[in-house]
Coordinates of C-alpha atoms in Angstrom, one line a residue:
I24 CA -6.1 52.8 -34.3
E25 CA -8.5 55.3 -32.5
N26 CA -7.8 56.5 -28.9
G27 CA -5.5 53.6 -28.3
R28 CA -8.0 50.9 -29.4
I29 CA -7.9 48.9 -32.6
K30 CA -10.9 49.3 -34.8
R31 CA -11.6 46.9 -37.6
V32 CA -12.3 48.4 -41.1
Y33 CA -14.9 46.6 -43.2
A34 CA -15.4 46.8 -47.0
Q35 CA -19.0 46.0 -48.0
A36 CA -20.8 45.8 -51.3
D37 CA -24.2 47.3 -52.0
A38 CA -27.2 45.1 -50.9
E39 CA -28.0 43.9 -54.4
Y40 CA -24.4 42.5 -54.8
R41 CA -24.2 40.6 -51.6
M42 CA -27.5 38.6 -51.3
L43 CA -26.3 35.2 -52.5
P44 CA -23.1 33.2 -52.2
T45 CA -22.8 33.2 -56.0
D46 CA -22.5 37.0 -55.9
I47 CA -18.8 36.5 -55.2
K48 CA -18.4 36.1 -59.0
R49 CA -19.4 39.8 -59.4
W50 CA -16.7 41.1 -57.1
Y51 CA -13.3 42.0 -58.5
V52 CA -10.0 43.0 -57.0
R53 CA -6.9 44.5 -58.7
N54 CA -3.8 42.3 -59.1
A55 CA -0.2 43.3 -59.2
S56 CA -0.4 44.0 -62.9
G57 CA -3.2 46.3 -62.6
G58 CA -5.9 44.0 -64.0
M59 CA -9.2 43.1 -62.4
V60 CA -9.5 39.6 -61.1
P61 CA -12.8 38.1 -59.8
L62 CA -12.8 36.9 -56.2
S63 CA -14.3 33.6 -57.4
T64 CA -10.9 32.8 -58.9
F65 CA -9.4 32.1 -55.5
G66 CA -12.5 32.0 -53.3
S67 CA -15.9 30.5 -53.0
G68 CA -19.1 31.2 -51.1
E69 CA -21.7 28.9 -49.5
W70 CA -24.5 29.0 -46.9
T71 CA -23.6 28.2 -43.3
Y72 CA -24.8 29.0 -39.8
G73 CA -23.0 31.1 -37.3
A74 CA -23.5 33.2 -34.2
S75 CA -26.4 35.7 -34.5
K76 CA -24.2 38.3 -32.8
L77 CA -20.4 38.7 -32.5
T78 CA -19.2 40.7 -29.6
R79 CA -15.8 42.4 -29.9
F80 CA -13.7 44.4 -27.5
N81 CA -10.7 46.3 -28.7
G82 CA -10.9 44.4 -32.0
K83 CA -10.9 41.0 -30.4
S84 CA -13.6 38.4 -29.9
S85 CA -15.0 38.7 -26.4
L86 CA -17.8 37.7 -24.0
E87 CA -19.4 40.3 -21.8
I88 CA -20.1 39.2 -18.2
K89 CA -22.3 41.3 -15.9
G90 CA -22.9 40.6 -12.2
E91 CA -22.8 42.0 -8.7
A92 CA -21.2 41.0 -5.5
A93 CA -23.0 38.8 -3.0
K94 CA -24.3 40.3 0.3
G95 CA -21.5 41.0 2.7
I96 CA -18.9 40.9 -0.1
S97 CA -17.4 44.2 -1.3
S98 CA -17.1 44.9 -5.1
G99 CA -13.3 45.0 -4.7
E100 CA -13.3 41.4 -3.3
A101 CA -15.6 40.3 -6.1
L102 CA -13.3 41.8 -8.8
N103 CA -10.2 40.1 -7.3
K104 CA -12.1 36.8 -7.3
V105 CA -12.9 37.1 -11.0
S106 CA -9.3 37.9 -11.8
K107 CA -8.1 34.8 -10.0
L108 CA -10.7 32.7 -11.9
V109 CA -9.4 34.1 -15.2
E110 CA -5.9 33.0 -14.3
N111 CA -7.0 29.4 -14.4
L112 CA -8.5 29.6 -17.9
P113 CA -6.6 28.4 -21.0
E114 CA -3.8 30.4 -22.5
G115 CA -5.0 33.1 -24.8
V116 CA -8.0 34.2 -22.7
G117 CA -7.7 37.6 -21.1
L118 CA -9.7 39.9 -19.0
Q119 CA -10.6 43.6 -19.4
W120 CA -12.9 45.7 -17.2
T121 CA -15.4 48.2 -18.5
G122 CA -17.9 50.6 -17.0
L123 CA -18.0 51.0 -13.2
S124 CA -15.7 48.1 -12.7
Y125 CA -13.0 49.8 -14.9
E126 CA -13.5 53.1 -13.0
E127 CA -13.1 51.2 -9.7
Q128 CA -9.9 49.6 -10.8
Q129 CA -8.5 52.9 -11.9
S130 CA -9.4 54.6 -8.6
G131 CA -8.6 51.7 -6.3
G132 CA -6.2 52.1 -3.4
Q133 CA -6.9 55.9 -3.1
A134 CA -9.2 55.6 0.0
W135 CA -6.3 55.8 2.4
M136 CA -5.2 59.0 0.8
V137 CA -8.6 60.5 1.4
Y138 CA -8.5 59.4 5.1
M139 CA -5.0 60.9 5.6
I140 CA -6.0 64.2 4.0
S141 CA -9.1 64.4 6.2
I142 CA -7.1 63.7 9.3
I143 CA -4.4 66.3 8.4
A144 CA -7.1 68.9 7.5
V145 CA -8.8 68.4 10.9
F146 CA -5.4 68.5 12.7
L147 CA -4.4 71.8 10.9
A148 CA -7.8 73.4 11.6
L149 CA -7.5 72.5 15.3
A150 CA -3.9 73.8 15.4
A151 CA -5.0 77.1 14.0
L152 CA -7.9 77.3 16.4
Y153 CA -5.9 76.6 19.6
E154 CA -2.6 78.0 18.3
S155 CA -0.9 74.9 19.5
W156 CA 0.4 71.6 18.1
T157 CA -0.1 69.6 21.3
I158 CA -3.8 70.2 21.9
P159 CA -4.8 68.9 18.4
L160 CA -2.6 65.9 19.0
A161 CA -4.5 65.0 22.1
I162 CA -7.8 65.4 20.2
M163 CA -6.7 63.3 17.2
L164 CA -5.5 60.4 19.4
T165 CA -9.2 59.7 20.1
V166 CA -10.0 59.3 16.3
P167 CA -8.9 55.6 16.2
L168 CA -11.5 54.8 18.8
G169 CA -14.3 55.9 16.5
I170 CA -12.7 54.1 13.5
F171 CA -12.5 50.9 15.6
G172 CA -16.2 51.2 16.5
A173 CA -17.2 51.9 12.9
V174 CA -15.2 48.9 11.5
L175 CA -16.5 46.6 14.3
A176 CA -20.2 47.6 13.7
T177 CA -19.8 47.2 9.9
W178 CA -18.2 43.8 10.3
G179 CA -20.7 42.6 12.8
A180 CA -23.6 43.6 10.6
G181 CA -22.2 41.9 7.6
Q182 CA -21.8 45.1 5.6
A183 CA -19.1 45.6 2.9
N184 CA -16.2 48.0 2.7
D185 CA -17.8 50.1 0.0
I186 CA -18.1 53.7 -0.8
Y187 CA -20.9 54.2 1.6
F188 CA -18.8 52.9 4.5
Q189 CA -15.9 55.0 3.4
V190 CA -18.0 58.2 3.5
G191 CA -19.4 57.1 6.9
L192 CA -15.8 56.7 8.1
L193 CA -15.0 60.3 7.2
M194 CA -18.0 61.4 9.2
T195 CA -16.8 59.3 12.2
I196 CA -13.4 61.1 12.1
A197 CA -15.2 64.4 12.5
L198 CA -17.6 63.2 15.2
A199 CA -14.8 61.6 17.2
A200 CA -12.8 64.8 17.1
K201 CA -15.9 66.8 18.1
N202 CA -16.5 64.7 21.3
A203 CA -12.8 65.0 22.3
I204 CA -12.9 68.8 21.7
L205 CA -15.7 69.2 24.2
I206 CA -13.5 67.8 27.0
I207 CA -10.0 68.9 26.0
E208 CA -11.1 72.5 25.4
F209 CA -12.3 72.8 29.1
A210 CA -9.2 70.8 30.3
K211 CA -7.0 73.4 28.6
T212 CA -8.8 76.3 30.3
N213 CA -8.6 74.6 33.7
L214 CA -4.8 74.0 33.1
E215 CA -4.3 77.7 32.3
E216 CA -6.1 78.6 35.5
G217 CA -3.5 76.7 37.6
M218 CA -4.9 73.2 37.9
S219 CA -2.6 70.2 37.4
A220 CA -3.0 68.2 34.2
Y221 CA -4.7 65.4 36.0
D222 CA -7.2 67.7 37.8
S223 CA -7.8 69.7 34.7
A224 CA -8.7 66.6 32.7
V225 CA -10.9 65.0 35.3
T226 CA -12.8 68.2 36.0
A227 CA -13.4 68.8 32.3
A228 CA -14.7 65.3 31.9
K229 CA -17.2 65.9 34.7
Q230 CA -18.2 69.3 33.3
R231 CA -18.8 68.1 29.8
L232 CA -20.4 64.8 30.5
R233 CA -24.0 65.9 29.9
P234 CA -23.3 67.9 26.7
I235 CA -21.4 64.9 25.2
L236 CA -24.2 62.5 26.1
M237 CA -26.9 64.9 24.8
T238 CA -25.3 65.5 21.4
S239 CA -24.2 61.9 21.0
L240 CA -27.6 60.4 21.9
T241 CA -29.3 62.9 19.6
F242 CA -27.1 61.8 16.7
I243 CA -27.5 58.1 17.6
L244 CA -31.2 58.2 17.9
G245 CA -31.5 60.3 14.7
I246 CA -29.5 57.8 12.6
M247 CA -31.1 54.6 13.9
P248 CA -34.0 54.7 11.5
L249 CA -31.5 54.6 8.6
A250 CA -29.6 51.7 10.3
F251 CA -32.7 49.6 10.7
A252 CA -34.4 50.7 7.4
S253 CA -35.9 48.1 5.0
G254 CA -37.4 48.3 1.6
P255 CA -36.3 50.1 -1.6
G256 CA -33.1 52.0 -1.1
S257 CA -32.4 50.5 2.4
G258 CA -29.1 49.0 1.3
A259 CA -27.5 52.3 0.9
Q260 CA -29.1 53.7 4.0
N261 CA -27.9 50.7 6.1
A262 CA -24.4 50.9 4.6
I263 CA -23.7 54.5 5.4
S264 CA -25.5 54.6 8.8
I265 CA -24.3 51.3 10.5
G266 CA -20.7 52.3 10.4
V267 CA -21.3 55.8 11.7
L268 CA -23.6 54.4 14.4
G269 CA -20.9 52.1 15.6
G270 CA -18.3 54.8 15.5
I271 CA -20.2 57.5 17.4
T272 CA -21.3 54.9 20.0
A273 CA -17.7 53.9 20.6
T274 CA -16.5 57.5 20.9
T275 CA -19.3 58.3 23.3
V276 CA -18.3 55.4 25.6
F277 CA -14.5 55.6 25.3
V278 CA -13.9 59.4 24.8
L279 CA -15.0 60.1 28.4
F280 CA -12.1 58.0 29.6
F281 CA -9.5 58.3 26.9
A282 CA -9.7 62.0 26.0
P283 CA -8.6 63.0 29.6
F284 CA -6.0 60.3 29.5
F285 CA -4.5 61.5 26.2
F286 CA -4.6 65.1 27.4
I287 CA -2.6 64.2 30.5
V288 CA -0.1 62.2 28.5
V289 CA 0.4 64.9 25.9
M290 CA 0.7 67.7 28.5
R291 CA 3.3 65.8 30.5
L292 CA 5.3 64.9 27.4
F293 CA 5.4 68.2 25.6
K294 CA 4.5 70.8 28.2
K295 CA 6.2 69.6 31.4
D296 CA 6.4 73.1 32.8
D297 CA 2.6 73.7 32.5
A298 CA 1.5 70.2 33.5
K299 CA 2.1 69.7 37.2
K300 CA 2.3 66.2 38.5
A301 CA -0.8 64.9 40.2

């Protein structure tokens, strides 16, 4: 046993003693009494035909299958489908993953942890920046809008939930928070200057409309060549850009309305003294 896997041990004669079936008469093994007994006493050799190659995995006979998921199907869905197919095979047939499939199985289900850590990191950074727990809350409430847009665009384009989409989703979280910051930061300043929560949010949305549109349109137009790319390598370019394109488009459209709304709600819930009723 080596590293948890069973390795077969073979004893092999020199070439000149294993060329013919009759060579078995020249092989001897020791019996219980210590004498040497030829193998031909209890065995025989003959010519036959067999497989030109025997594939083994973990010491057992195996067949190696290679493939890839169809377009629009994630690798995780493909692996689950293969597992279900193996369940219908006769008893004694099993399944083991190797290579990238094995690594994906080992790391599967960890994407949500990455998303949670990213959201918490952004929230804590904003809390340190504004020295407040309520302002970051209003900003982070806009993140689901970007995620919704990214998921909708990926689903509509027939893309898979792969590693490229997951990286793009992390980018969407940051971009959605960025657009909300542009409005809520000015709303916070207006509130401190004596405006009501409603007037602060509406005024901030008007003040930051052009910067939001400028930065968002710049990003959207810059990523469009990747979203509509074709040719070698276009699969990865499409996968990582379509989700981000949908996410930033959704945040650009909805953040102008929902960021002020979330600011008003949070101020009235947690800072009733500062947020005057409109």
